[in-house]
XYZ file of C-alpha atoms in Angstrom:
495
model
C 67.716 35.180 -77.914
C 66.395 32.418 -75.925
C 68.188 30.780 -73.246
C 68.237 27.391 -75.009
C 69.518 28.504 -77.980
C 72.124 30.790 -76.281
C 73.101 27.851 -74.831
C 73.747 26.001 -77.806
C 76.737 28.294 -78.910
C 80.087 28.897 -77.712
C 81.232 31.999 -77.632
C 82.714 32.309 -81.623
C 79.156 30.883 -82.427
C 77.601 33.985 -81.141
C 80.218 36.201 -82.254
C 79.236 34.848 -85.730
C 75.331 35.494 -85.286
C 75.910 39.222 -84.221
C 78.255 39.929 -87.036
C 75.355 38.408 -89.615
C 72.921 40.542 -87.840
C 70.664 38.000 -86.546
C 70.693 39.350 -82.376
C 72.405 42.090 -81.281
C 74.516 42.606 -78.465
C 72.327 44.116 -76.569
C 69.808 41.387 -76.661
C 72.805 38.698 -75.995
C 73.901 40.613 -72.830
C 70.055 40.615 -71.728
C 70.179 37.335 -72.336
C 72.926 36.492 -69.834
C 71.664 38.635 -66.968
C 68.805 37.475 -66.871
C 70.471 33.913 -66.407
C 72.425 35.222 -63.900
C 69.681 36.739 -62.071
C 67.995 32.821 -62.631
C 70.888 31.181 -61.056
C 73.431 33.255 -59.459
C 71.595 32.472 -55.673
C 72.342 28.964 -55.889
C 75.586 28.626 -57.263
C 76.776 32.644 -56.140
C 79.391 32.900 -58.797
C 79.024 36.458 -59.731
C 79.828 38.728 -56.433
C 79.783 42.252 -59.262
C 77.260 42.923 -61.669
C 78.483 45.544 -63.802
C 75.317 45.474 -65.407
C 75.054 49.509 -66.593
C 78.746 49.285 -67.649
C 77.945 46.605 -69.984
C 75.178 48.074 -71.366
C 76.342 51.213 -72.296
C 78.991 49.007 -74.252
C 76.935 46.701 -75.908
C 74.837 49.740 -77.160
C 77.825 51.265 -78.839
C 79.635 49.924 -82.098
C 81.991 46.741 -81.184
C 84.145 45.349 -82.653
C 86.696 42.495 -83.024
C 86.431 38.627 -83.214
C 84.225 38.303 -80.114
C 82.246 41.295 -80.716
C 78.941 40.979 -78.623
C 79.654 38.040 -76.531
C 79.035 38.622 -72.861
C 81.621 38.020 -70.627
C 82.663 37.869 -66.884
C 85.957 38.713 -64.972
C 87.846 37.229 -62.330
C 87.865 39.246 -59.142
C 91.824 38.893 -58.981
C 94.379 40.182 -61.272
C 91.193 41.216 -64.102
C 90.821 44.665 -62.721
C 88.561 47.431 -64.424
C 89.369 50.884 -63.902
C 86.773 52.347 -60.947
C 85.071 48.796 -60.211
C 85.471 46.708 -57.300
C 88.762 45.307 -56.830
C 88.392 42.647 -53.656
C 90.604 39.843 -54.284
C 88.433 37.292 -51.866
C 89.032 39.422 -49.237
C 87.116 40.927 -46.287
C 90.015 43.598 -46.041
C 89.382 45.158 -49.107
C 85.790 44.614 -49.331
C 85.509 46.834 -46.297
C 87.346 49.188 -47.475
C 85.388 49.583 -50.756
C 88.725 48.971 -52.472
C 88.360 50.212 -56.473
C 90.688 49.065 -59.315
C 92.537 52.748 -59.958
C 92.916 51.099 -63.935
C 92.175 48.750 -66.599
C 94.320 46.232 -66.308
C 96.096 44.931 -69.735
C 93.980 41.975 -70.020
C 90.587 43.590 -69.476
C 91.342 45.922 -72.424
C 92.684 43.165 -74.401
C 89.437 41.421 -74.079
C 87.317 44.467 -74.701
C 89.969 45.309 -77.752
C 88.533 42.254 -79.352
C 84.748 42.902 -78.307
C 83.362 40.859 -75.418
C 81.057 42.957 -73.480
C 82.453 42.373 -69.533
C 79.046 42.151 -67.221
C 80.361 40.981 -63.620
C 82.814 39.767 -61.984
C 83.057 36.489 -59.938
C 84.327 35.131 -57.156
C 87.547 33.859 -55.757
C 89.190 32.613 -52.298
C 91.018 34.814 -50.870
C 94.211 36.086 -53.010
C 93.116 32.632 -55.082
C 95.283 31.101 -52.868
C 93.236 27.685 -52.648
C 91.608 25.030 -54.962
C 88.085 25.675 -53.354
C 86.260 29.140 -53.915
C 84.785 29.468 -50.110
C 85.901 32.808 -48.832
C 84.513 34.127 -45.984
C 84.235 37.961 -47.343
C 81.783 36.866 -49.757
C 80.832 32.858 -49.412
C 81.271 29.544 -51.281
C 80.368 29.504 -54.906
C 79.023 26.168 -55.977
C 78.722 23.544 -58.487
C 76.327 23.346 -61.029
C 76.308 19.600 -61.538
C 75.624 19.261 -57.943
C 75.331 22.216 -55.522
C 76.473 20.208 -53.053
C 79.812 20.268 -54.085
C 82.630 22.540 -54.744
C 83.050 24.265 -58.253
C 87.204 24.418 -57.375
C 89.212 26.970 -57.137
C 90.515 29.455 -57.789
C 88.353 30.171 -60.716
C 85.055 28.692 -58.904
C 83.212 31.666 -59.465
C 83.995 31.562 -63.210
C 83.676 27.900 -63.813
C 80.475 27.409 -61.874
C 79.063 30.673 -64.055
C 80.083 28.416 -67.785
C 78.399 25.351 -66.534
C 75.980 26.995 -65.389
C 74.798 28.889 -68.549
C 75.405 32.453 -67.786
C 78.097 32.807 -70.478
C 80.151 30.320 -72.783
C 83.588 31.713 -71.558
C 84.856 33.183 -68.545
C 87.919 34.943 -67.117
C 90.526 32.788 -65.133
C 94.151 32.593 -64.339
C 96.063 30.098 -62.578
C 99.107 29.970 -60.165
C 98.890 26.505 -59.045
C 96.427 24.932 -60.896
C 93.546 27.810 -60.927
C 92.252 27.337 -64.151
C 92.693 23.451 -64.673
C 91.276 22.716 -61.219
C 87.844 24.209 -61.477
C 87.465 23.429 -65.173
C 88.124 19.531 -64.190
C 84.838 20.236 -61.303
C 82.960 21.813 -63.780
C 83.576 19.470 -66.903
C 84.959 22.609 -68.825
C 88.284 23.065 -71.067
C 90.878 24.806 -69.289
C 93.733 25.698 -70.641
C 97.324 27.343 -68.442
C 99.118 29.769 -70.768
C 102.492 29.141 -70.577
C 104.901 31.545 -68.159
C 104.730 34.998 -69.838
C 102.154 33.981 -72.527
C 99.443 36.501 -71.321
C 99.611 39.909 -69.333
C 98.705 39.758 -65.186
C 99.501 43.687 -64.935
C 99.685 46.614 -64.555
C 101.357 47.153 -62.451
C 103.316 44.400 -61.956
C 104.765 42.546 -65.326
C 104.673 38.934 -64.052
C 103.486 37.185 -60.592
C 105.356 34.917 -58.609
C 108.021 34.739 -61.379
C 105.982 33.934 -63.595
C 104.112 31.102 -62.017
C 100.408 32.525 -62.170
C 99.084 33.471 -65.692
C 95.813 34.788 -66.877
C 93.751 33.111 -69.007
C 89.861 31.839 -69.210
C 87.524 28.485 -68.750
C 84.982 27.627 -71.803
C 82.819 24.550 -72.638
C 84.797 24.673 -76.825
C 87.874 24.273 -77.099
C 87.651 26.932 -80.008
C 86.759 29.330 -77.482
C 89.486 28.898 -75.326
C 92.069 29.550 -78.204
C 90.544 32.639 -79.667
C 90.717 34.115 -76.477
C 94.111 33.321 -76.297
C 94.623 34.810 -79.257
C 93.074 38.173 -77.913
C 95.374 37.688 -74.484
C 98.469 36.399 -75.838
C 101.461 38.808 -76.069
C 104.064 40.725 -73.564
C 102.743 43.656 -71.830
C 105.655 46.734 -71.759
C 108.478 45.953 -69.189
C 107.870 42.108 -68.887
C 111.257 40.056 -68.514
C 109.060 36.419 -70.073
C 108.832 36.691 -74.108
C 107.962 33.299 -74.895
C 107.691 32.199 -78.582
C 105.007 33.307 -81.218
C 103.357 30.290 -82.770
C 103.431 29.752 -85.842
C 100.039 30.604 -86.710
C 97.111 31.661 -84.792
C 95.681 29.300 -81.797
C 92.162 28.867 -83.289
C 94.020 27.836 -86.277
C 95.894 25.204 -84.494
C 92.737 23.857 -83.586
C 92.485 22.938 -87.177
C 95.595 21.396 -87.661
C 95.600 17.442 -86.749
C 98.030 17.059 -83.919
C 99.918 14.277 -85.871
C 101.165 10.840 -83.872
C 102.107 12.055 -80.889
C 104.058 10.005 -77.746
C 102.571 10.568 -74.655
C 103.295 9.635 -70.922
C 101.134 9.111 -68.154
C 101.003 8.112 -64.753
C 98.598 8.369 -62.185
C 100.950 8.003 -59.661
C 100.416 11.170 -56.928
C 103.951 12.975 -56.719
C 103.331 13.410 -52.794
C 103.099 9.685 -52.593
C 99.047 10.287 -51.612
C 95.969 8.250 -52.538
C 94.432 8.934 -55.918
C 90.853 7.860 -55.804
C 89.751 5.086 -58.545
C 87.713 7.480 -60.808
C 90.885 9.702 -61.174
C 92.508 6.537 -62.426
C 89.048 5.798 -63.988
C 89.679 8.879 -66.269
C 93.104 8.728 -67.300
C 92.761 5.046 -68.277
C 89.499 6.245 -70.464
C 91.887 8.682 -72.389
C 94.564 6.490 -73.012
C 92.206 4.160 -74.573
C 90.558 7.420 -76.514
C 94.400 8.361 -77.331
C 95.483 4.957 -78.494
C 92.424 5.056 -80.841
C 93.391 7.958 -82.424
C 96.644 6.416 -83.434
C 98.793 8.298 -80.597
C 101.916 6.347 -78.488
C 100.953 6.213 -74.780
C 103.263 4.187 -72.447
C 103.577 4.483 -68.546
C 106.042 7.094 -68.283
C 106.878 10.050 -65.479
C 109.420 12.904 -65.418
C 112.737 12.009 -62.606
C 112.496 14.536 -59.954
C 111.753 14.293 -56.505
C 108.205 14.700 -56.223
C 107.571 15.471 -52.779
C 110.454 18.651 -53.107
C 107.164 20.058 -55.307
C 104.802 20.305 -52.897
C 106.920 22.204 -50.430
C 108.372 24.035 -53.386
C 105.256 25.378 -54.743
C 103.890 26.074 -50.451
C 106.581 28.530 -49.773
C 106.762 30.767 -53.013
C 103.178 31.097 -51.635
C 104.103 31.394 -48.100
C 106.405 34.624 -49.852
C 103.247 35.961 -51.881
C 101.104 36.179 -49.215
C 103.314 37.798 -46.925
C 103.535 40.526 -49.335
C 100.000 40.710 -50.145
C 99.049 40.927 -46.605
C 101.837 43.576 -46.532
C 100.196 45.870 -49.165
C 96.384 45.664 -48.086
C 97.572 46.634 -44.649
C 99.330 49.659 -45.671
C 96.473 50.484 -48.036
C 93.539 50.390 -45.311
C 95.325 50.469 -42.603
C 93.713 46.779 -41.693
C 94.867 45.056 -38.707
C 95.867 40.635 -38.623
C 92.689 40.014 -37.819
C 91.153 41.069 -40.682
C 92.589 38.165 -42.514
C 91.430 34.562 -42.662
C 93.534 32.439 -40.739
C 95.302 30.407 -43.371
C 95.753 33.739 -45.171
C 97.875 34.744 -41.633
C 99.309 31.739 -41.535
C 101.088 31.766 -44.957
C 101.772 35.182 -44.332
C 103.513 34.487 -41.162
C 105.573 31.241 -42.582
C 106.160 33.882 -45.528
C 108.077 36.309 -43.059
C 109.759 33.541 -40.923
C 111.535 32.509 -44.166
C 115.300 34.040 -44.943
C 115.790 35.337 -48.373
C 118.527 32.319 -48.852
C 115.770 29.781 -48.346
C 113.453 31.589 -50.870
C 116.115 32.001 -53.291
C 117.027 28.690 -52.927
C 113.512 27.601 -53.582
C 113.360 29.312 -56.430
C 116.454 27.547 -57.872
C 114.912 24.566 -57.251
C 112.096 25.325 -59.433
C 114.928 25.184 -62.671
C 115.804 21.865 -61.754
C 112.417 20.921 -61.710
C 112.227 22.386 -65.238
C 115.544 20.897 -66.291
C 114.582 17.558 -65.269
C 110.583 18.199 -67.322
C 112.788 19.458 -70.274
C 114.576 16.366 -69.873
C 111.164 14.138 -69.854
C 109.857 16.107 -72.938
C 112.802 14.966 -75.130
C 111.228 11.315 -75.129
C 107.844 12.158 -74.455
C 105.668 15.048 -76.468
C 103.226 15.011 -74.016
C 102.995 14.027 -70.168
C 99.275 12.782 -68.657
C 97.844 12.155 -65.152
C 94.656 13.127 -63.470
C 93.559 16.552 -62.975
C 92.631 15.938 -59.666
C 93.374 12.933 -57.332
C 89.608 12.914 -56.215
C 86.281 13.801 -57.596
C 84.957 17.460 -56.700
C 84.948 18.210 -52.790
C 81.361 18.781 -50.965
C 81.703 22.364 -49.659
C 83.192 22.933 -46.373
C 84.588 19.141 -46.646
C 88.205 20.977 -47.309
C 88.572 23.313 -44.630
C 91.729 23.679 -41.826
C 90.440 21.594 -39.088
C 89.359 23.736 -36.063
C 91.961 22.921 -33.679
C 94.417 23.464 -36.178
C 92.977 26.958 -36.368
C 92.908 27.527 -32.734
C 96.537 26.391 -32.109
C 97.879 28.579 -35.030
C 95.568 31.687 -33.080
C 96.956 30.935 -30.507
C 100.386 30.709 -31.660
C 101.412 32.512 -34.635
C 101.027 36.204 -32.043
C 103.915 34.668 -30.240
C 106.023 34.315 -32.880
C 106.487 31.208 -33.008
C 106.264 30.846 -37.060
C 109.925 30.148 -37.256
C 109.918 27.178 -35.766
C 107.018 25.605 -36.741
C 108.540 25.721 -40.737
C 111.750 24.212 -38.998
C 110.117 21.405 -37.212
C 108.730 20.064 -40.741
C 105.164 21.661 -41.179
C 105.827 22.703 -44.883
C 105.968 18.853 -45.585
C 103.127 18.279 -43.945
C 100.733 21.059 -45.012
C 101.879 19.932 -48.286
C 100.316 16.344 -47.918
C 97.413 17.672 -46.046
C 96.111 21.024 -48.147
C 97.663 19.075 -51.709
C 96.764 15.835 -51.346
C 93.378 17.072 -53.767
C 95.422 18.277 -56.355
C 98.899 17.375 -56.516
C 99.432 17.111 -60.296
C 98.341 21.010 -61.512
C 101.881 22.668 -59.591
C 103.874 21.325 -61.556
C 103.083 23.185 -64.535
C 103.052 26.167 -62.479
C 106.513 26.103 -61.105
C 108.367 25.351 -64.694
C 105.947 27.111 -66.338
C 104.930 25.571 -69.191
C 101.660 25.597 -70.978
C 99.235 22.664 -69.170
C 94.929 21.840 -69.738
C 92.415 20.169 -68.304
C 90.126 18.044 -70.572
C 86.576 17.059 -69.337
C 86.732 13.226 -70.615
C 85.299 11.750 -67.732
C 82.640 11.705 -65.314
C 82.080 9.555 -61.933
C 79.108 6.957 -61.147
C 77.685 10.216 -59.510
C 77.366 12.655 -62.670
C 80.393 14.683 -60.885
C 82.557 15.858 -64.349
C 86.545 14.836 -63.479
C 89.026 16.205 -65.788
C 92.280 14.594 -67.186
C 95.681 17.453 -67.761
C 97.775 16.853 -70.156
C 101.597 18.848 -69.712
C 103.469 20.412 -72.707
C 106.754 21.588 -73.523
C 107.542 25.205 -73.671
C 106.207 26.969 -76.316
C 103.700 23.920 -76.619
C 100.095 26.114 -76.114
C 99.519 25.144 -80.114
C 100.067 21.445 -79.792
C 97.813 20.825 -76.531
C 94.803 23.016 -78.904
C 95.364 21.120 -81.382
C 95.189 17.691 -79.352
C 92.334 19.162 -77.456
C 90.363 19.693 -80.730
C 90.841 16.011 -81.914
C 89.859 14.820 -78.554
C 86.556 16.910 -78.121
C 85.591 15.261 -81.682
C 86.373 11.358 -80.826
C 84.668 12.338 -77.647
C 82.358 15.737 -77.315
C 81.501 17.199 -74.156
C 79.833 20.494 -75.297
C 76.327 19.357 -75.169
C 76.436 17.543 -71.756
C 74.668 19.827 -69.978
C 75.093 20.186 -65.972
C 71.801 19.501 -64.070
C 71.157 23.635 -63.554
C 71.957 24.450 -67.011
């Protein structure tokens, strides 16, 4: 198949043409390589070809809904059994670290066909909204190298725009899928808490915070693959509701006259940049002329108590991560970035009271959404509070990395959380994104929608927040709004 043509379909769409017999899988999965191997040095969003792999699949009898469509993997949480297993970091690259097993939702994909070709890159442990790590480099984006692609999904989103493959692997602890969709004018869609497996081993991440889940350029695709994902994996505590039918049938279903609220207010009382504003006032105007109730309208909680919220269950994480890879290669500090050692460091300094307490906070957070979502179906605001980052424009400034060099060895962690750093690195590394954590922490089903794009061409999403349970009514809205307004044949500038 040519590359224009392959272009032209989502994922189901080429599903479709190998099941009628007009290309084979094998000639699809050529297909994508040798995009790859056409762009992959100027946007370096695959850091694994697993190009034998997939070809021994794709020569064998698939099948499934997806059967024959090429896909990629996150490098984090997306683990194939003897394959690289690197997580963004240096660490484990070094030590040639190798997945010991498929992990549930790599054989869920492959139970449904895809053929799984690479996998692509991520910050290290995903733990930021820019894909720049320093094992492996910054992934870029395809509407403008210039810029940043997001995070943590970079790798994956700048690999859709790009071409290589309609749909990619994602997940999302703190806005990981929505983020780099909204760069990369993709759909994005956040499972809800439980919705889709993250192990084995482990049954749920950060209690639940981080889900898997993918980034596509139809809104079609993004539901079937949910439908291949979605379920419990053996031992998980988070059993959310079935829907009541299948997600790529939701997209069918009109969404009926829904009540929205919006706001483009930043919860950390930051600066949102006119074309964030720009786009959210575009989709309430798309939304009113669809026949749907949109008022000014936010959820009563404390907003800055998020930021900080959402900082030290990560602070926890990566103490714990940095834990593990250290036992497992027998790594020293230094082997770490520095705001991986920092976190890590403000993880140990904090008692198990203050976690715990955290962690409470998070249900009043959800009580209070709950509350919001008895008035409001819906709840709007930009994805982002500015338009895609150049690379290397969000970085820790360099004395801030010397003083924490110089002083995390001494110990002095402890006080540094007491003398109200949390606050601020919540303003300062947030101040991007302070809308997607939200979602995260109460852990209900959230998207990104690309409706908008700056004077510059840069895409800028728009994320809309459900209920619980609500993965079926934000398809289902998402399908009406990619009609009024399509997006799937606005092509980056390298595709």
């Amino acid at each position: 198949m040519d590359f224009d043509t392959y272009r032209d379909h989502d994922a189901l769409g080429l599903a479709e043409r190998v099941a009628a017999g007009e290309v084979t899988a094998a000639e699809l999965l050529e297909t994508a390589i040798a995009r790859a191997e056409a762009v992959n040095s100027r946007i370096n969003a695959i850091i694994h070809p697993l190009h034998e792999r997939a070809r021994a699949r794709a020569a064998g009898g698939l099948q499934g809904p997806l059967a024959g469509v090429p896909f990629l993997v996150k490098d984090l949480f997306q683990d194939l059994a003897g394959e690289p297993a690197h997580y963004g970091c240096r660490a484990l690259r070094d030590a040639d670290a190798r997945a010991p097993e498929d992990q549930a939702y790599v054989q869920r994909i492959e139970a449904a066909g895809a053929v799984i070709f690479g996998k692509t890159n991520t910050p290290e442990f995903g733990a930021k909204g820019i894909t720049e790590p320093e094992a492996y480099g910054a992934s870029r984006n395809p509407w403008n190298t210039d810029h940043t692609p997001g995070g943590s999904s970079g790798g994956s989103a700048a690999a859709v725009a790009a071409g290589i493959v309609p749909v990619a692997g994602a997940n999302d602890g703190g806005g990981s899928i929505r983020i780099p969709a909204a760069c990369c004018g993709l759909f994005g869609l956040k499972p809800g808490r439980g919705r889709t497996p993250i192990g084995p081993p482990l049954t749920d991440m950060m209690h639940g915070a981080a889900v898997n889940g993918v980034v596509s350029r139809s809104v079609r695709d993004s539901a079937a693959f949910l439908d291949a994902l979605a379920g419990p994996e053996p031992g998980a505590g988070f059993h959310p509701k079935a829907p009541a039918t299948s997600y790529l049938e939701a997209c069918a279903q009109p969404p009926g006259t829904l009540t929205i609220g919006y706001s483009t207010r930043s919860p950390l009382g930051t600066p949102v940049h006119p074309e964030a504003v720009a786009a959210v006032e575009h989709t309430v105007a798309q939304l009113e002329s669809l026949g749907h109730r949109v008022e000014a309208a936010e959820p009563e909680f404390s907003g800055p108590g998020l930021g900080p919220d959402f900082l030290l269950m990560w602070f926890g994480q990566m103490a714990a991560s940095v834990a593990e890879v250290r036992a497992h290669t027998g790594c020293s500090e230094a082997d770490f970035e520095i705001d991986t050692r920092a976190m890590a460091a403000f993880g140990r300094a904090t008692s198990a009271g203050d976690y715990i307490a955290c962690v409470n906070r998070w249900q009043e957070h959800a009580r209070r959404l709950a509350a919001f979502h008895d008035s409001y179906d819906l709840y709007l605001t930009p994805t982002m509070a500015f338009p895609p980052a150049r690379v290397g424009e969000i970085v820790t400034p360099a004395w801030q990395r010397a003083a924490l060099k110089a002083l995390l060895p001494l110990g002095a962690a402890r006080p540094l959380l007491k003398s109200g750093l949390v606050e601020q690195m919540a303003k300062e590394n947030l101040r991007w994104v302070p809308f997607t954590q939200l979602a995260n922490l109460t852990g209900v089903p959230a998207m990104s929608v690309p409706l908008h794009w700056t004077e510059d061409g840069l895409p800028m999403g728009v994320l809309f927040n459900a209920p619980v349970n609500g993965e079926s009514l934000l398809l289902s809205l998402a399908a009406q709004l990619e009609q009024a307004d399509p997006w799937f044949h606005r092509h980056a500038p390298l595709a």
